[in-house]
Coordinates of C-alpha atoms in Angstrom, one line a residue:
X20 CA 86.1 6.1 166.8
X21 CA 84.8 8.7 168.6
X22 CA 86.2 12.6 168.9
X23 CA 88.1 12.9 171.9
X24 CA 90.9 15.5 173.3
X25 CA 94.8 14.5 172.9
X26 CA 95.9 12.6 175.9
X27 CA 98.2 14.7 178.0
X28 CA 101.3 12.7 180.0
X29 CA 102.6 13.8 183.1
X30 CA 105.9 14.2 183.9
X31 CA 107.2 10.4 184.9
X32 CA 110.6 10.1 186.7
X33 CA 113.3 9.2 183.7
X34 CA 114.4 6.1 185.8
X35 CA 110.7 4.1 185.9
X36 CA 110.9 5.0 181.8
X37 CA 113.7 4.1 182.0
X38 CA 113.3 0.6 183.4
X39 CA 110.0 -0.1 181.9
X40 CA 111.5 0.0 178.2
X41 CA 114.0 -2.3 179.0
X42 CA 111.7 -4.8 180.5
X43 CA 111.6 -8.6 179.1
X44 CA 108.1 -8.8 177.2
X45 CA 107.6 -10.6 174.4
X46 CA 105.0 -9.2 172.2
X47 CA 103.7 -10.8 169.1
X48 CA 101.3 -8.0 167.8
X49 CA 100.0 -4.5 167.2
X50 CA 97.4 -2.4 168.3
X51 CA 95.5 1.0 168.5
X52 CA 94.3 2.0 172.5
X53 CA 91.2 0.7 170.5
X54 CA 92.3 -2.4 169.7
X55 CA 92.5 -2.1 166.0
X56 CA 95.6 -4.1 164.6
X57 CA 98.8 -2.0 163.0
X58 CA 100.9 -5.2 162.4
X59 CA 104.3 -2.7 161.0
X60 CA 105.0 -4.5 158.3
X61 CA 103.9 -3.0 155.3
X62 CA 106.2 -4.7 152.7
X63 CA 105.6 -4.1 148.6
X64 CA 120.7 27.0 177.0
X65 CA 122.3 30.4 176.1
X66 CA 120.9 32.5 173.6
X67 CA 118.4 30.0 171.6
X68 CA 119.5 29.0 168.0
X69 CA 116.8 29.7 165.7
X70 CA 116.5 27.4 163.1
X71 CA 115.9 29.5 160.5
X72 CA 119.5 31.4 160.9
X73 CA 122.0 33.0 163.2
X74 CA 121.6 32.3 167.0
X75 CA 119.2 34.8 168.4
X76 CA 117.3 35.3 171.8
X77 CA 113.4 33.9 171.0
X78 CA 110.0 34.2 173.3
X79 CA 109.0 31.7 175.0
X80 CA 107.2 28.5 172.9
X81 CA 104.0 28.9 172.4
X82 CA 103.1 25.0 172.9
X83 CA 104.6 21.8 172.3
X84 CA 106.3 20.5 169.1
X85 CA 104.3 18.2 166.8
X86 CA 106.1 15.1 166.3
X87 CA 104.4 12.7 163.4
X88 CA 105.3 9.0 162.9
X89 CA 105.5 8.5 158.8
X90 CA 105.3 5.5 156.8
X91 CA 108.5 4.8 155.1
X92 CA 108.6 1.8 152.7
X93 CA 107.4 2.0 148.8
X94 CA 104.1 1.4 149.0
X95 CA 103.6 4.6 151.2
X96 CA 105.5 7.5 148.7
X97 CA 105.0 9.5 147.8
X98 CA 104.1 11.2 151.2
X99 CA 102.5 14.4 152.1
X100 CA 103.8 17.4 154.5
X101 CA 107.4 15.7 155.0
X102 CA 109.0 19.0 153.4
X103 CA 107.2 21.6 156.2
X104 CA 108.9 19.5 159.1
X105 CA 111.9 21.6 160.9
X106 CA 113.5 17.6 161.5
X107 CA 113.3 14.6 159.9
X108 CA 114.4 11.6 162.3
X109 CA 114.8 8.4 160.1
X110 CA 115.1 5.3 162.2
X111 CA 115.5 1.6 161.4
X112 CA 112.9 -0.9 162.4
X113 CA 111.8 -4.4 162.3
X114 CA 113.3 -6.4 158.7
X115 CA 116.0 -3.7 158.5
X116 CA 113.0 -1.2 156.8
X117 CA 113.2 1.9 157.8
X118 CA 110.3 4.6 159.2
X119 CA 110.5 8.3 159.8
X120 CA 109.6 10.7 162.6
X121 CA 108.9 14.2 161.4
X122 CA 108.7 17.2 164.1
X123 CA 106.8 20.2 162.8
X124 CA 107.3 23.6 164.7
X125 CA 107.6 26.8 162.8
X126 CA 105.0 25.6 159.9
X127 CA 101.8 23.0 160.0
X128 CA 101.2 21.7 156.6
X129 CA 97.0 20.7 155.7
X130 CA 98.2 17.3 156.0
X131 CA 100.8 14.8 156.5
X132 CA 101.2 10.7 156.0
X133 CA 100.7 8.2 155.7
X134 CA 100.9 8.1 159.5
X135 CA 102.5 4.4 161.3
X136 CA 102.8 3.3 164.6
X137 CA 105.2 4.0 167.1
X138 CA 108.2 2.6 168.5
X139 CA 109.5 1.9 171.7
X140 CA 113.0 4.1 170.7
X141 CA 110.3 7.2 169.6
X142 CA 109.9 7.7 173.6
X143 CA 113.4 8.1 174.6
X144 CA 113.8 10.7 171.3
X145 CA 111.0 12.8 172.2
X146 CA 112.0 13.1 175.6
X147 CA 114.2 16.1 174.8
X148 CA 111.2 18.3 174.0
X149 CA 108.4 20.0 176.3
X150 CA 105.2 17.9 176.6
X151 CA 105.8 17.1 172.9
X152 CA 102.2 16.0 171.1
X153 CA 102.7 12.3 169.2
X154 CA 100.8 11.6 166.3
X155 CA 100.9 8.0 165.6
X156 CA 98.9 5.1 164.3
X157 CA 99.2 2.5 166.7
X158 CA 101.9 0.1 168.5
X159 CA 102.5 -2.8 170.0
X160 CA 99.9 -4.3 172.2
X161 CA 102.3 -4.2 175.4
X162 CA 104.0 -0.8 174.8
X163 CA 100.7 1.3 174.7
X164 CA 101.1 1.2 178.5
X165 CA 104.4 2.7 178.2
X166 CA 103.4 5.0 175.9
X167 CA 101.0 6.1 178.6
X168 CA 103.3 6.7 181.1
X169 CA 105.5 8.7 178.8
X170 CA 105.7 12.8 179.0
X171 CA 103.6 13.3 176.1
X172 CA 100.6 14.0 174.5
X173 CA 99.3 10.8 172.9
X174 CA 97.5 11.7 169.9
X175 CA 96.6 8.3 168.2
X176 CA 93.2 8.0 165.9
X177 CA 91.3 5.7 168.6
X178 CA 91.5 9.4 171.0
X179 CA 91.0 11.9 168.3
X180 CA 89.4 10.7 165.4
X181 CA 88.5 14.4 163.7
X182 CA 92.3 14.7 163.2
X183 CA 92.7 11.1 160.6
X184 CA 91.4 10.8 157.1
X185 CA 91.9 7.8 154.7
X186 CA 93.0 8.8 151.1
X187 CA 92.3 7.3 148.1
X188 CA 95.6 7.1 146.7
X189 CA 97.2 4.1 148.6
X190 CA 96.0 0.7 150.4
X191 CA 95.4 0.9 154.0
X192 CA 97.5 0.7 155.8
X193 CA 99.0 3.3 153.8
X194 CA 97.1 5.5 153.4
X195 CA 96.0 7.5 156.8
X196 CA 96.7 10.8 156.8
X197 CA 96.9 13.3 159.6
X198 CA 95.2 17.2 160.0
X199 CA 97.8 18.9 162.2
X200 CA 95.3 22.0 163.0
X201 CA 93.2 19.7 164.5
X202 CA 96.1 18.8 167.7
X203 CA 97.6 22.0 167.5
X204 CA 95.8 25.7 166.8
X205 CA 99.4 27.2 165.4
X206 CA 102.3 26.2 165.1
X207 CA 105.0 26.9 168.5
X208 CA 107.6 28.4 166.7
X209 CA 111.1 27.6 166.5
X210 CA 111.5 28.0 170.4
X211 CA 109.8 24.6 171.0
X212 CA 112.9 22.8 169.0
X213 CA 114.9 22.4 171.9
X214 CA 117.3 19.8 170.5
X215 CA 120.5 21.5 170.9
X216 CA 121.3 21.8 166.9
X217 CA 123.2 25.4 166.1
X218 CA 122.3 27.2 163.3
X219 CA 124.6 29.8 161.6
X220 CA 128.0 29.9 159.2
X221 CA 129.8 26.7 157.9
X222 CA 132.6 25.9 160.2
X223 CA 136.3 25.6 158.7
X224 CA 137.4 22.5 157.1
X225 CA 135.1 19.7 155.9
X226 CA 135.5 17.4 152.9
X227 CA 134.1 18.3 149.5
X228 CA 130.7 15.5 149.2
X229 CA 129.0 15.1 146.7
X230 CA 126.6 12.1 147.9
X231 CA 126.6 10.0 150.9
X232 CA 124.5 6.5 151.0
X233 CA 123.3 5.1 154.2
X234 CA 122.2 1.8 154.1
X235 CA 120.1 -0.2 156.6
X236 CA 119.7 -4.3 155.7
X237 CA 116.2 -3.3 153.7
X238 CA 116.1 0.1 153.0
X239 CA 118.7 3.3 152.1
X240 CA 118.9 6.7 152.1
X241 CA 121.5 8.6 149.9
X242 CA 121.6 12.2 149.5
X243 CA 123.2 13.8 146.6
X244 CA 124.5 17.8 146.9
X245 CA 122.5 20.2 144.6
X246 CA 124.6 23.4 144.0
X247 CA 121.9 25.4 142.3
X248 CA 119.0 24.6 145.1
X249 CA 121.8 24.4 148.2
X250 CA 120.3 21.6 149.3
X251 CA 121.0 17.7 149.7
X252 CA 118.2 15.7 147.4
X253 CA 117.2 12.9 148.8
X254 CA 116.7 9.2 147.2
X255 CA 115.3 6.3 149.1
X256 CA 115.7 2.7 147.6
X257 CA 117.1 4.3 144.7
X258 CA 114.0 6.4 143.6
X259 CA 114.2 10.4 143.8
X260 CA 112.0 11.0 147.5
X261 CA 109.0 13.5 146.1
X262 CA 105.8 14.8 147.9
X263 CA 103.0 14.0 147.2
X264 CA 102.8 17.4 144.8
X265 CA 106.0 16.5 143.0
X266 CA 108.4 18.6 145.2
X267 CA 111.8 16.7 146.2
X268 CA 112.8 16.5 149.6
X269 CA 115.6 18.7 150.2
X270 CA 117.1 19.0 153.5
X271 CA 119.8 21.7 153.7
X272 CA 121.8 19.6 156.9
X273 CA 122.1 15.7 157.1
X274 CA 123.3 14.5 159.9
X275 CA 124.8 10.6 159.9
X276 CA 124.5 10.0 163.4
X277 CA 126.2 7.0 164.7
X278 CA 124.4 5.5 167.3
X279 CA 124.1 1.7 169.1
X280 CA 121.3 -0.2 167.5
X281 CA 120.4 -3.1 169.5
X282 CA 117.4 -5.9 170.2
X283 CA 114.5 -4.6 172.3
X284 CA 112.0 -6.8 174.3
X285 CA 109.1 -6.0 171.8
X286 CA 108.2 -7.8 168.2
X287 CA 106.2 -7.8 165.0
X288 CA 103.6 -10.0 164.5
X289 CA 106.0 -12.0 162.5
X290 CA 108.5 -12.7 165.2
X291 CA 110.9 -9.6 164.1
X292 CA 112.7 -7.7 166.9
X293 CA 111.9 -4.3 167.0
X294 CA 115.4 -2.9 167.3
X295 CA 116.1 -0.4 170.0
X296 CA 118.2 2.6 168.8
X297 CA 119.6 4.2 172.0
X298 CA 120.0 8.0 171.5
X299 CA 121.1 9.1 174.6
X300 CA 125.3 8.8 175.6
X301 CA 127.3 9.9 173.4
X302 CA 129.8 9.1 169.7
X303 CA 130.6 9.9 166.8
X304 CA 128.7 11.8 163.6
X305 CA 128.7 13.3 159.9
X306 CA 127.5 16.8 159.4
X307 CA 126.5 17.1 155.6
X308 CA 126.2 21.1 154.7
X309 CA 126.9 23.5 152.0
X310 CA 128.2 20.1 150.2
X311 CA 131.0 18.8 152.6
X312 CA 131.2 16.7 155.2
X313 CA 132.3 17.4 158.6
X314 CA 132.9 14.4 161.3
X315 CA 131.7 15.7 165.4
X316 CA 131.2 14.6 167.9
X317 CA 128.0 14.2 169.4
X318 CA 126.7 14.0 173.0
X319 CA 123.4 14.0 174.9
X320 CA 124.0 13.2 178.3
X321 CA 120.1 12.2 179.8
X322 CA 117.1 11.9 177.5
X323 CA 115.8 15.3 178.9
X324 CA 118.6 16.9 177.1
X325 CA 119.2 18.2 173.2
X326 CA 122.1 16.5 171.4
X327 CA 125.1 18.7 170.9
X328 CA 127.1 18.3 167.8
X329 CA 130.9 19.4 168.2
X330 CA 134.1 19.9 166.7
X331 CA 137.2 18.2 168.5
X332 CA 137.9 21.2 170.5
X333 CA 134.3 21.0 171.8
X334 CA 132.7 23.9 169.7
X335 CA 129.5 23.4 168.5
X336 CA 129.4 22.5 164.7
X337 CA 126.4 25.3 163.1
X338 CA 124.1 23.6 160.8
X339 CA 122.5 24.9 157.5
X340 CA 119.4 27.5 157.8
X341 CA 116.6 24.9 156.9
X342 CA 115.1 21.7 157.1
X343 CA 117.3 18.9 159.0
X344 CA 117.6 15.1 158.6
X345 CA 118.9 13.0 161.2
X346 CA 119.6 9.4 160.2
X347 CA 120.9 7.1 162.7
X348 CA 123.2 4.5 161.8
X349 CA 124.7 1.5 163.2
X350 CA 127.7 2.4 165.0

């Protein structure tokens, strides 16, 4: 593989995107722009809210957000840099496993991974930041096209290979592993996290939590309140979810957000739909902060847009200072 520069998208009108995601192709494989196979599987605007506290008026980003697909199932935990991520998206995919996307802004860790392949639902997601760079393994065969057209800088190991490293700790395909300073020379800052979220005091109300499970047909996610760190710890499959130096992973807002989950036109090399989960229209969520919960409404009305998170008289619900996870669950 040789060094090259991040690809950078150009803008694309949101209907062709649109239209082209939704298109009948039946795919039965995986691939880098290379060709090397990533088959998925691997079983055994107001003021700006900063996200680090109360709203506040910010300078302009100074580049895109850095948005990492991460390996998700056993064989791939511990992973590495998950904690330095402003957002955690965690996303179910084909055999009901699940796989996260984590969006770094205010801090690049050394490293991060293990480092998947995308998904046809990443491209919609992403959509709401500027230019966003994607780090990513590979994808399906018939979506790198897509990918291609998307507004975004594809940053796969076929276009920059300095950026990749195997470990030694895990099997491939576990065990790639990104250098974020080698896509982005700082991190943007928390102006590049235009997602919509509020940051600032708990609202009123809320019901006293102390653990919430969600559960996808293969994998779950259940995150238990800690008074003494002020944080949610989270557990994956029933294991306490660590870094690869022992720290737990600690988000200080969960969000439960319940969204349609439905068949795509793309598969695994097994014949598994890759499900589609649609993140733009609008429903119904759980807020987890300060350890109770607190049911929203949520909203993002075209793919361009952050999702706003509301109370039933329309006022936006203020997360927790700190890292977020956003689970999406079947409505």
């Amino acid at each position: 593989m040789g060094q090259k520069a991040p690809r950078r998208r150009g803008a694309r009108r949101a209907a062709l995107l649109a239209a082209t995601m939704t298109a009948s192709l039946a795919v039965g494989c995986t691939a880098h722009h290379g060709g090397t196979t990533d088959d998925g599987r691997g079983r055994t605007q107001s003021p700006t809210q900063s996200p680090t506290g109360s709203p506040s008026t910010v300078a302009p980003a100074a580049g895109p957000v850095l948005a990492v697909k991460i390996d998700n199932v056993p064989a791939a935990r511990p992973q590495t840099g998950l904690d330095s991520a402003d957002i955690v998206y965690a996303e179910q995919v084909e055999g009901g496993l699940s796989r996260l996307m984590a969006v770094f802004a205010t801090k690049l860790p050394k490293s991060v991974g293990p480092v998947r392949s995308a998904r046809v639902s990443d491209l919609e997601l992403l959509r709401q930041f500027d230019d966003p760079t994607l780090a990513f393994s590979g994808a399906q065969g018939k979506l790198l096209p897509l990918i291609d057209k998307a507004p975004l800088r594809s940053a796969s190991p076929d276009e920059v290979a300095s950026a990749y490293y195997r470990g030694v700790d895990k099997s491939a395909p576990h065990n790639l592993y990104l250098r974020p300073n080698k896509l982005l020379s700082s991190a943007p800052g928390a102006a590049a996290l235009t997602t919509g979220f509020h940051y600032d005091a708990a609202p009123a109300g809320g019901k006293a939590t102390a653990s919430r499970t969600v559960r996808y047909p293969a994998a779950r996610f259940t995150f238990t309140w800690s008074g003494s760190q002020h944080r949610w710890l989270v557990t994956e499959d029933g294991t306490p979810a660590v870094t690869t130096a022992g720290k737990r992973l600690a988000p200080a807002t969960v969000v439960v957000q319940y969204v349609k989950i439905q068949k795509s036109a793309y598969h695994d090399v097994l014949g598994n739909n890759t499900p589609y989960t649609v993140t733009v229209g609008s429903g119904k969520a759980d807020v987890l902060r300060d350890g109770r919960t607190y049911s929203v409404d949520w909203k993002r009305p075209t793919a361009t847009d952050g999702t706003a998170f509301t109370a039933s008289d329309g006022t936006p619900v203020n997360f927790a200072k700190g890292q977020v996870w956003v689970v999406f669950a079947k409505a």
